[in-house]
mmCIF file of C-alpha atoms (C1' of nucleotides) in Angstrom:
data_model
loop_
_atom_site.group_PDB
_atom_site.id
_atom_site.type_symbol
_atom_site.label_atom_id
_atom_site.label_comp_id
_atom_site.label_asym_id
_atom_site.label_seq_id
_atom_site.Cartn_x
_atom_site.Cartn_y
_atom_site.Cartn_z
ATOM 1 C CA MET A 17 74.761 39.777 -35.979
ATOM 2 C CA GLY A 18 76.534 36.602 -37.523
ATOM 3 C CA ARG A 19 73.865 34.313 -36.591
ATOM 4 C CA SER A 20 73.108 31.833 -38.939
ATOM 5 C CA PRO A 21 69.479 31.345 -39.746
ATOM 6 C CA CYS A 22 67.443 28.591 -38.107
ATOM 7 C CA CYS A 23 67.395 26.642 -41.665
ATOM 8 C CA ALA A 24 67.727 27.303 -45.373
ATOM 9 C CA LYS A 25 64.519 28.757 -46.643
ATOM 10 C CA GLU A 26 65.149 27.630 -50.092
ATOM 11 C CA GLY A 27 63.241 24.453 -51.093
ATOM 12 C CA MET A 28 61.138 24.593 -47.876
ATOM 13 C CA ASN A 29 57.636 23.811 -47.890
ATOM 14 C CA LYS A 30 55.463 26.301 -46.015
ATOM 15 C CA GLY A 31 51.812 26.491 -45.303
ATOM 16 C CA SER A 32 49.523 23.962 -44.015
ATOM 17 C CA TRP A 33 50.876 20.438 -43.189
ATOM 18 C CA THR A 34 49.706 17.361 -45.170
ATOM 19 C CA ALA A 35 48.672 14.282 -43.529
ATOM 20 C CA MET A 36 51.777 12.739 -44.916
ATOM 21 C CA GLU A 37 54.104 15.343 -43.407
ATOM 22 C CA ASP A 38 52.453 14.964 -40.089
ATOM 23 C CA LYS A 39 52.863 11.189 -40.075
ATOM 24 C CA ILE A 40 56.583 11.323 -41.064
ATOM 25 C CA LEU A 41 56.937 13.886 -38.339
ATOM 26 C CA SER A 42 55.142 11.756 -35.772
ATOM 27 C CA ASP A 43 56.852 8.524 -36.894
ATOM 28 C CA TYR A 44 60.222 10.123 -36.531
ATOM 29 C CA ILE A 45 59.603 11.621 -32.963
ATOM 30 C CA LYS A 46 58.257 8.485 -31.714
ATOM 31 C CA THR A 47 61.359 6.467 -32.689
ATOM 32 C CA HIS A 48 63.903 9.344 -32.001
ATOM 33 C CA GLY A 49 62.349 11.550 -29.527
ATOM 34 C CA GLU A 50 61.683 15.227 -29.190
ATOM 35 C CA GLY A 51 64.648 17.853 -29.563
ATOM 36 C CA ARG A 52 67.409 18.901 -32.249
ATOM 37 C CA TRP A 53 64.728 20.678 -34.050
ATOM 38 C CA ARG A 54 67.097 22.142 -36.508
ATOM 39 C CA ASN A 55 68.304 18.979 -37.778
ATOM 40 C CA LEU A 56 65.166 16.916 -37.561
ATOM 41 C CA PRO A 57 63.917 17.962 -40.877
ATOM 42 C CA LYS A 58 66.765 16.735 -42.822
ATOM 43 C CA ARG A 59 67.140 13.514 -40.894
ATOM 44 C CA ALA A 60 63.328 12.813 -41.143
ATOM 45 C CA GLY A 61 63.014 13.707 -44.815
ATOM 46 C CA LEU A 62 60.839 16.663 -44.281
ATOM 47 C CA LYS A 63 60.984 19.914 -46.408
ATOM 48 C CA ARG A 64 60.264 21.964 -43.405
ATOM 49 C CA CYS A 65 61.927 24.380 -41.166
ATOM 50 C CA GLY A 66 62.974 22.999 -37.765
ATOM 51 C CA LYS A 67 60.975 25.567 -35.929
ATOM 52 C CA SER A 68 58.212 24.500 -38.075
ATOM 53 C CA CYS A 69 58.290 21.039 -37.031
ATOM 54 C CA ARG A 70 58.350 21.789 -33.428
ATOM 55 C CA LEU A 71 55.480 24.032 -33.516
ATOM 56 C CA ARG A 72 53.700 21.306 -35.454
ATOM 57 C CA TRP A 73 54.379 18.894 -33.038
ATOM 58 C CA LEU A 74 54.055 20.901 -29.957
ATOM 59 C CA ASN A 75 50.767 22.572 -31.136
ATOM 60 C CA TYR A 76 49.269 19.612 -33.030
ATOM 61 C CA LEU A 77 50.708 16.213 -32.987
ATOM 62 C CA ARG A 78 51.881 15.847 -29.532
ATOM 63 C CA PRO A 79 49.910 13.079 -27.532
ATOM 64 C CA GLY A 80 47.525 14.496 -25.126
ATOM 65 C CA ILE A 81 46.667 17.391 -27.103
ATOM 66 C CA LYS A 82 42.945 18.583 -26.487
ATOM 67 C CA ARG A 83 41.555 20.303 -29.441
ATOM 68 C CA GLY A 84 38.343 22.758 -29.580
ATOM 69 C CA ASN A 85 35.470 23.009 -27.285
ATOM 70 C CA ILE A 86 37.368 25.063 -24.645
ATOM 71 C CA THR A 87 34.997 24.357 -21.675
ATOM 72 C CA PRO A 88 33.363 27.192 -19.552
ATOM 73 C CA ASP A 89 35.788 26.116 -16.735
ATOM 74 C CA GLU A 90 38.698 26.281 -18.865
ATOM 75 C CA GLU A 91 37.286 29.783 -19.991
ATOM 76 C CA GLU A 92 37.100 30.950 -16.558
ATOM 77 C CA LEU A 93 40.525 29.827 -15.634
ATOM 78 C CA ILE A 94 42.201 31.271 -18.908
ATOM 79 C CA ILE A 95 40.370 34.546 -17.816
ATOM 80 C CA ARG A 96 41.564 34.327 -14.488
ATOM 81 C CA LEU A 97 45.342 33.342 -15.342
ATOM 82 C CA HIS A 98 45.497 35.895 -17.859
ATOM 83 C CA LYS A 99 44.414 38.687 -15.128
ATOM 84 C CA LEU A 100 47.352 37.127 -13.327
ATOM 85 C CA LEU A 101 49.936 36.481 -15.731
ATOM 86 C CA GLY A 102 48.914 38.638 -18.694
ATOM 87 C CA ASN A 103 50.197 37.284 -22.037
ATOM 88 C CA ARG A 104 52.459 34.611 -20.708
ATOM 89 C CA TRP A 105 50.608 32.089 -22.591
ATOM 90 C CA SER A 106 52.750 29.280 -22.218
ATOM 91 C CA LEU A 107 52.468 29.660 -18.574
ATOM 92 C CA ILE A 108 48.784 29.723 -18.725
ATOM 93 C CA ALA A 109 48.832 26.702 -21.026
ATOM 94 C CA GLY A 110 50.966 24.867 -18.640
ATOM 95 C CA ARG A 111 48.025 25.171 -16.437
ATOM 96 C CA LEU A 112 45.524 23.753 -18.427
ATOM 97 C CA PRO A 113 45.927 20.153 -19.524
ATOM 98 C CA GLY A 114 46.204 19.385 -22.944
ATOM 99 C CA ARG A 115 46.028 23.019 -24.370
ATOM 100 C CA THR A 116 48.558 24.520 -25.869
ATOM 101 C CA ASP A 117 49.820 28.154 -25.659
ATOM 102 C CA ASN A 118 49.064 28.800 -29.194
ATOM 103 C CA GLU A 119 45.606 27.599 -28.949
ATOM 104 C CA ILE A 120 45.048 29.805 -25.795
ATOM 105 C CA LYS A 121 46.202 32.644 -27.444
ATOM 106 C CA ASN A 122 44.196 32.316 -30.797
ATOM 107 C CA TYR A 123 41.019 31.579 -28.292
ATOM 108 C CA TRP A 124 41.989 34.691 -26.053
ATOM 109 C CA ASN A 125 42.689 37.118 -29.149
ATOM 110 C CA THR A 126 39.798 35.859 -31.287
ATOM 111 C CA SER A 127 37.097 35.358 -28.711
ATOM 112 C CA LEU A 128 37.582 36.092 -25.065
ATOM 113 C CA SER A 129 39.347 39.416 -25.335
ATOM 114 C CA LYS A 130 36.469 40.650 -27.537
ATOM 115 C CA ARG A 131 33.843 39.341 -25.239
ATOM 116 C CA LEU A 132 35.469 40.677 -22.292
ATOM 117 C CA ASN A 133 35.737 43.920 -23.625
ATOM 118 C CA GLN A 134 32.092 43.702 -24.662
ATOM 119 C CA GLN A 135 31.144 42.884 -21.257
ATOM 120 C CA GLN A 136 33.417 45.817 -19.789
ATOM 121 C CA HIS A 137 31.519 48.129 -22.239
ATOM 122 C CA ASN A 138 28.153 46.707 -21.137
ATOM 123 C CA ASN A 139 28.968 47.323 -17.568
ATOM 124 C CA ASN A 140 30.040 50.674 -18.045
ATOM 125 C CA ASN A 141 27.014 51.259 -19.872
ATOM 126 C CA ASN A 142 24.974 49.911 -17.087
ATOM 127 C CA ASN A 143 26.585 51.799 -14.420
ATOM 128 C CA ASN A 144 25.826 54.960 -16.504
ATOM 129 C CA ASN A 145 22.520 53.911 -16.805
ATOM 130 C CA ASN A 146 21.589 53.567 -12.994
ATOM 131 C CA ASN A 147 22.572 50.496 -12.395
ATOM 132 C CA GLN A 148 20.361 48.821 -14.779
ATOM 133 C CA VAL A 149 20.733 45.133 -14.443
ATOM 134 C CA THR A 150 20.731 43.532 -17.935
ATOM 135 C CA LYS A 151 23.028 40.269 -18.320
ATOM 136 C CA SER A 152 25.653 41.183 -20.848
ATOM 137 C CA SER A 153 24.991 39.105 -24.010
ATOM 138 C CA PRO A 154 28.456 38.367 -25.670
ATOM 139 C CA LYS A 155 28.466 37.615 -29.317
ATOM 140 C CA LYS A 156 27.905 33.826 -29.633
ATOM 141 C CA PRO A 157 31.286 32.334 -30.429
ATOM 142 C CA ARG A 158 31.345 30.400 -33.620
ATOM 143 C CA ASN A 159 33.117 27.474 -32.492
ATOM 144 C CA ASP A 160 29.658 26.119 -31.211
ATOM 145 C CA SER A 161 27.839 23.428 -32.812
ATOM 146 C CA LYS A 162 28.251 24.925 -36.178
ATOM 147 C CA ASN A 163 31.497 26.225 -36.135
ATOM 148 C CA LYS A 164 33.054 26.379 -39.391
ATOM 149 C CA LYS A 165 36.121 25.100 -38.316
ATOM 150 C CA LEU A 166 35.020 21.868 -36.803
ATOM 151 C CA PRO A 167 35.923 19.988 -39.713
ATOM 152 C CA THR A 168 39.020 20.836 -39.620
ATOM 153 C CA ILE A 169 39.347 20.072 -35.727
ATOM 154 C CA ASP A 170 37.638 16.676 -36.357
ATOM 155 C CA HIS A 171 40.273 15.961 -39.010
ATOM 156 C CA ALA A 172 43.186 16.939 -36.449
ATOM 157 C CA VAL A 173 41.561 14.620 -34.166
ATOM 158 C CA GLN A 174 41.353 11.836 -36.524
ATOM 159 C CA LYS A 175 44.697 12.178 -37.481
ATOM 160 C CA THR A 176 46.157 12.059 -34.170
ATOM 161 C CA SER A 177 43.755 9.797 -32.627
ATOM 162 C CA ALA A 178 46.248 7.256 -31.684
ATOM 163 C CA GLN A 179 48.456 9.837 -29.811
ATOM 164 C CA VAL A 180 45.636 11.512 -28.212
ATOM 165 C CA ALA A 181 44.878 7.983 -26.541
ATOM 166 C CA ILE A 182 46.761 9.137 -23.700
ATOM 167 C CA GLU A 183 44.074 11.601 -22.645
ATOM 168 C CA SER A 184 45.290 11.684 -18.809
ATOM 169 C CA ASN A 185 48.499 13.243 -19.463
ATOM 170 C CA VAL A 186 49.052 16.506 -18.543
ATOM 171 C CA VAL A 187 50.785 18.422 -21.190
ATOM 172 C CA ARG A 188 53.076 20.988 -19.434
ATOM 173 C CA THR A 189 54.985 23.553 -21.769
ATOM 174 C CA LYS A 190 58.608 24.236 -20.606
ATOM 175 C CA ALA A 191 57.835 27.835 -19.312
ATOM 176 C CA VAL A 192 61.059 28.063 -17.674
ATOM 177 C CA ARG A 193 61.769 31.433 -18.047
ATOM 178 C CA CYS A 194 59.096 33.214 -16.451
ATOM 179 C CA THR A 195 59.645 32.585 -12.482
ATOM 180 C CA LYS A 196 57.889 35.868 -11.535
ATOM 181 C CA VAL A 197 54.923 37.858 -12.490
ATOM 182 C CA PHE A 198 54.822 41.525 -11.825
ATOM 183 C CA ILE A 199 51.612 43.408 -11.188
ATOM 184 C CA ASN A 200 51.590 47.185 -10.587
ATOM 185 C CA PRO A 201 50.405 47.523 -6.989
ATOM 186 C CA GLN A 202 48.019 50.227 -5.684
ATOM 187 C CA PRO A 203 49.698 53.280 -4.618
ATOM 188 C CA GLN A 204 50.801 53.243 -1.212
ATOM 189 C CA PRO A 205 50.121 56.409 0.281
ATOM 190 C CA GLN A 206 51.391 55.650 3.901
ATOM 191 C CA PRO A 207 53.849 52.438 5.119
ATOM 192 C CA GLN A 208 51.816 49.745 6.368
ATOM 193 C CA PRO A 209 52.642 48.368 9.586
ATOM 194 C CA PRO A 210 54.219 44.838 9.345
ATOM 195 C CA ILE A 211 52.045 41.989 9.682
ATOM 196 C CA SER A 212 53.381 38.467 9.608
ATOM 197 C CA SER A 213 50.886 37.221 7.205
ATOM 198 C CA THR A 214 50.242 35.956 3.839
ATOM 199 C CA GLY A 215 47.272 35.640 1.701
ATOM 200 C CA TYR A 216 45.350 36.355 -1.258
ATOM 201 C CA ASN A 217 43.106 39.510 -1.625
ATOM 202 C CA VAL A 218 40.142 38.610 -3.629
ATOM 203 C CA ASP A 219 39.017 42.063 -4.210
ATOM 204 C CA ASN A 220 42.439 43.106 -5.927
ATOM 205 C CA ASN A 221 43.124 39.470 -7.552
ATOM 206 C CA ILE A 222 46.673 39.490 -5.709
ATOM 207 C CA TRP A 223 48.529 37.621 -3.344
ATOM 208 C CA VAL A 224 49.560 39.751 -0.428
ATOM 209 C CA ASP A 225 52.538 39.039 1.870
ATOM 210 C CA ASN A 226 53.682 40.961 4.833
ATOM 211 C CA ASN A 227 56.249 38.853 6.260
ATOM 212 C CA ASP A 228 59.928 39.894 6.773
ATOM 213 C CA TYR A 229 61.769 39.111 3.802
ATOM 214 C CA SER A 230 65.118 37.151 4.538
ATOM 215 C CA SER A 231 66.302 37.476 0.901
ATOM 216 C CA PRO A 232 68.137 40.511 0.167
ATOM 217 C CA ARG A 233 67.577 40.101 -3.468
ATOM 218 C CA LEU A 234 63.857 39.969 -3.462
ATOM 219 C CA ASP A 235 63.691 42.732 -1.018
ATOM 220 C CA GLU A 236 65.728 44.909 -3.168
ATOM 221 C CA GLU A 237 63.741 43.970 -6.160
ATOM 222 C CA TYR A 238 60.470 45.112 -4.423
ATOM 223 C CA LYS A 239 61.758 48.084 -3.365
ATOM 224 C CA MET A 240 63.309 49.052 -6.555
ATOM 225 C CA SER A 241 60.556 48.028 -8.643
ATOM 226 C CA SER A 242 57.434 48.509 -6.575
ATOM 227 C CA ASP A 243 55.896 45.444 -8.424
ATOM 228 C CA LEU A 244 54.153 42.595 -6.731
ATOM 229 C CA LEU A 245 55.880 39.274 -7.289
ATOM 230 C CA MET A 246 53.380 36.507 -7.765
ATOM 231 C CA ASP A 247 54.096 32.527 -7.667
ATOM 232 C CA VAL A 248 51.904 30.297 -9.370
ATOM 233 C CA SER A 249 54.022 27.144 -9.082
ATOM 234 C CA ASN A 250 51.500 25.481 -6.845
ATOM 235 C CA LEU A 251 48.608 25.736 -9.497
ATOM 236 C CA GLY A 252 49.858 22.223 -10.474
ATOM 237 C CA ASP A 253 48.294 20.756 -7.327
ATOM 238 C CA PHE A 254 44.872 21.387 -8.673
ATOM 239 C CA ASP A 255 43.614 18.504 -10.556
ATOM 240 C CA LEU A 256 40.275 20.028 -11.322
ATOM 241 C CA ILE A 257 39.901 23.127 -13.047
ATOM 242 C CA SER A 258 36.801 23.728 -11.291
ATOM 243 C CA GLU A 259 38.502 23.174 -8.249
ATOM 244 C CA LEU A 260 41.089 25.917 -8.914
ATOM 245 C CA ILE A 261 38.503 28.247 -10.161
ATOM 246 C CA LYS A 262 36.502 27.746 -6.809
ATOM 247 C CA SER A 263 39.558 28.248 -4.834
ATOM 248 C CA ASP A 264 39.978 31.969 -6.196
ATOM 249 C CA PHE A 265 43.585 31.305 -6.065
ATOM 250 C CA SER A 266 43.549 31.529 -2.183
ATOM 251 C CA GLU A 267 44.884 27.956 -1.783
ATOM 252 C CA ILE A 268 47.332 27.895 -4.746
ATOM 253 C CA CYS A 269 50.319 29.158 -2.727
ATOM 254 C CA ASP A 270 51.470 26.851 0.266
ATOM 255 C CA PHE A 271 51.944 29.730 2.438
ATOM 256 C CA SER A 272 50.185 28.777 5.625
ATOM 257 C CA ASN A 273 47.302 27.471 7.005
ATOM 258 C CA GLU A 274 45.772 30.739 7.631
ATOM 259 C CA SER A 275 46.475 32.033 4.397
ATOM 260 C CA SER A 276 42.975 32.272 3.249
ATOM 261 C CA ASN A 277 41.746 33.707 6.481
ATOM 262 C CA VAL A 278 44.272 36.331 6.342
ATOM 263 C CA ALA A 279 43.620 37.375 2.814
ATOM 264 C CA SER A 280 40.373 38.942 3.922
ATOM 265 C CA GLU A 281 41.994 40.824 6.618
ATOM 266 C CA LEU A 282 44.682 42.471 4.495
ATOM 267 C CA SER A 283 44.261 45.793 2.889
ATOM 268 C CA PRO A 284 44.786 46.119 -0.869
ATOM 269 C CA GLU A 285 47.624 48.253 -0.475
ATOM 270 C CA GLN A 286 49.758 45.981 1.388
ATOM 271 C CA PRO A 287 52.662 44.267 -0.934
ATOM 272 C CA PHE A 288 53.022 40.436 -1.815
ATOM 273 C CA VAL A 289 56.562 39.464 -2.256
ATOM 274 C CA LEU A 290 57.182 35.659 -3.168
ATOM 275 C CA SER A 291 58.788 34.088 -0.199
ATOM 276 C CA GLN A 292 62.080 32.537 -0.649
ATOM 277 C CA GLU A 293 60.936 29.311 0.248
ATOM 278 C CA LEU A 294 58.431 29.628 -2.606
ATOM 279 C CA LEU A 295 60.680 30.997 -4.889
ATOM 280 C CA GLU A 296 63.222 27.897 -4.351
ATOM 281 C CA ASP A 297 60.504 25.524 -4.822
ATOM 282 C CA TRP A 298 59.417 27.098 -8.073
ATOM 283 C CA LEU A 299 62.933 27.156 -9.357
ATOM 284 C CA GLY A 300 63.225 23.879 -8.354
ATOM 285 C CA ASN A 301 60.151 22.680 -10.184
ATOM 286 C CA GLN A 302 61.440 24.374 -13.232
ATOM 287 C CA GLN A 303 64.692 22.374 -13.101
ATOM 288 C CA VAL A 304 62.822 19.215 -12.728
ATOM 289 C CA MET A 305 60.580 19.981 -16.061
ATOM 290 C "C1'" DA B 19 23.886 31.841 -56.693
ATOM 291 C "C1'" DA B 20 27.502 34.967 -56.609
ATOM 292 C "C1'" DT B 21 30.160 38.073 -53.821
ATOM 293 C "C1'" DC B 22 31.758 40.313 -49.960
ATOM 294 C "C1'" DT B 23 32.664 40.208 -45.041
ATOM 295 C "C1'" DT B 24 33.820 37.997 -40.721
ATOM 296 C "C1'" DT B 25 35.851 34.704 -37.872
ATOM 297 C "C1'" DA B 26 38.888 31.363 -36.163
ATOM 298 C "C1'" DC B 27 43.220 29.179 -36.139
ATOM 299 C "C1'" DA B 28 47.436 27.174 -37.998
ATOM 300 C "C1'" DA B 29 51.717 28.472 -39.148
ATOM 301 C "C1'" DC B 30 55.319 31.899 -39.522
ATOM 302 C "C1'" DC B 31 58.623 35.295 -37.873
ATOM 303 C "C1'" DG B 32 61.519 37.962 -35.261
ATOM 304 C "C1'" DC B 33 63.297 38.530 -30.809
ATOM 305 C "C1'" DT B 34 64.970 36.879 -26.318
ATOM 306 C "C1'" DT B 35 66.647 33.270 -23.199
ATOM 307 C "C1'" DC B 36 69.299 29.295 -21.984
ATOM 308 C "C1'" DC B 37 72.848 26.051 -22.635
ATOM 309 C "C1'" DT B 38 77.203 24.568 -23.991
ATOM 310 C "C1'" DC B 39 81.967 24.997 -25.353
ATOM 311 C "C1'" DG C 23 83.115 35.998 -19.551
ATOM 312 C "C1'" DG C 24 82.087 35.853 -24.170
ATOM 313 C "C1'" DA C 25 80.144 33.435 -28.570
ATOM 314 C "C1'" DG C 26 77.326 30.744 -30.953
ATOM 315 C "C1'" DG C 27 73.745 27.271 -31.248
ATOM 316 C "C1'" DA C 28 69.503 25.510 -29.807
ATOM 317 C "C1'" DA C 29 64.958 26.365 -27.951
ATOM 318 C "C1'" DG C 30 60.964 28.927 -26.303
ATOM 319 C "C1'" DC C 31 57.831 32.711 -26.424
ATOM 320 C "C1'" DG C 32 54.550 35.948 -28.000
ATOM 321 C "C1'" DG C 33 53.174 39.015 -31.686
ATOM 322 C "C1'" DT C 34 51.475 38.783 -36.442
ATOM 323 C "C1'" DT C 35 49.756 37.020 -40.807
ATOM 324 C "C1'" DG C 36 47.584 34.165 -44.264
ATOM 325 C "C1'" DT C 37 43.488 31.615 -45.362
ATOM 326 C "C1'" DA C 38 39.885 28.661 -45.323
ATOM 327 C "C1'" DA C 39 35.285 28.287 -44.199
ATOM 328 C "C1'" DA C 40 30.915 30.256 -42.606
ATOM 329 C "C1'" DG C 41 27.745 34.098 -42.394
ATOM 330 C "C1'" DA C 42 25.820 38.314 -44.509
ATOM 331 C "C1'" DT C 43 24.132 40.689 -48.304
#
DNA sequence: AATCTTTACAACCGCTTCCTC
DNA sequence: GGAGGAAGCGGTTGTAAAGAT
């Protein structure tokens, strides 16, 4: 294609950012605001690619960024969200205040996925060994108190302490493109009788919805893909991560008051499709963001 | 103490999607 | 509707530092 590169590569700095570069970028964005990344390096006097500037700002310099020490609550939320969303790191990050998609992705790839695999492996072994109950002992993550990277992290915090002052800000990535999540459903041996209800199926970690679908498009999508649509727009209603975790996502979607009760009554095979109201709500949220 | 290996994370890269004209 | 620019996303890589030998 005839598309021009995002920036001229000649004479550009690569690799780690220096404190001076960080300061220049921060000062420029504080003065002129975000956006126009392609032209930003030139105007700010940085020998960096615009994409690099954007990444540095979003993942490192932006106010409100939390760095290091992922809490157990956050970790559990990441696991749950990953179960729901897959590798939609920006969406996951959008639900973890102060965390960036890059950080969560790195944390997942370097720590969580290995530990989960290990646990899975242990569980399988335990099952094969007549359910011998031994608590899995995942390898201790290196980002404990003796984490070798801590100096780097501390350095980062030090460099951006002024910007991090606004701790209460919720950093939301602009994950505007993913409005639906598809999860392969259990095979449906027989059509289920329609039940006018919605809810979260804890056993299968999915939302189920058996209402009539007024949206022809959604209905068609459901029929054609046989996938489940899920909505996570209302996750933002949870101020505390622990609250969200405890909820087991049964209260995330504002379906109806009886949704949580209904969830336990639904069979795993029953499908869920995002309701029209929720879809509009979700899309509306995206426009606001 | 020196060297090798492993780990964690910042940054890069290419592709996709959105937006504007 | 199509083209091109801008921005976003996720996979991958490079590398510094800690641990192991």
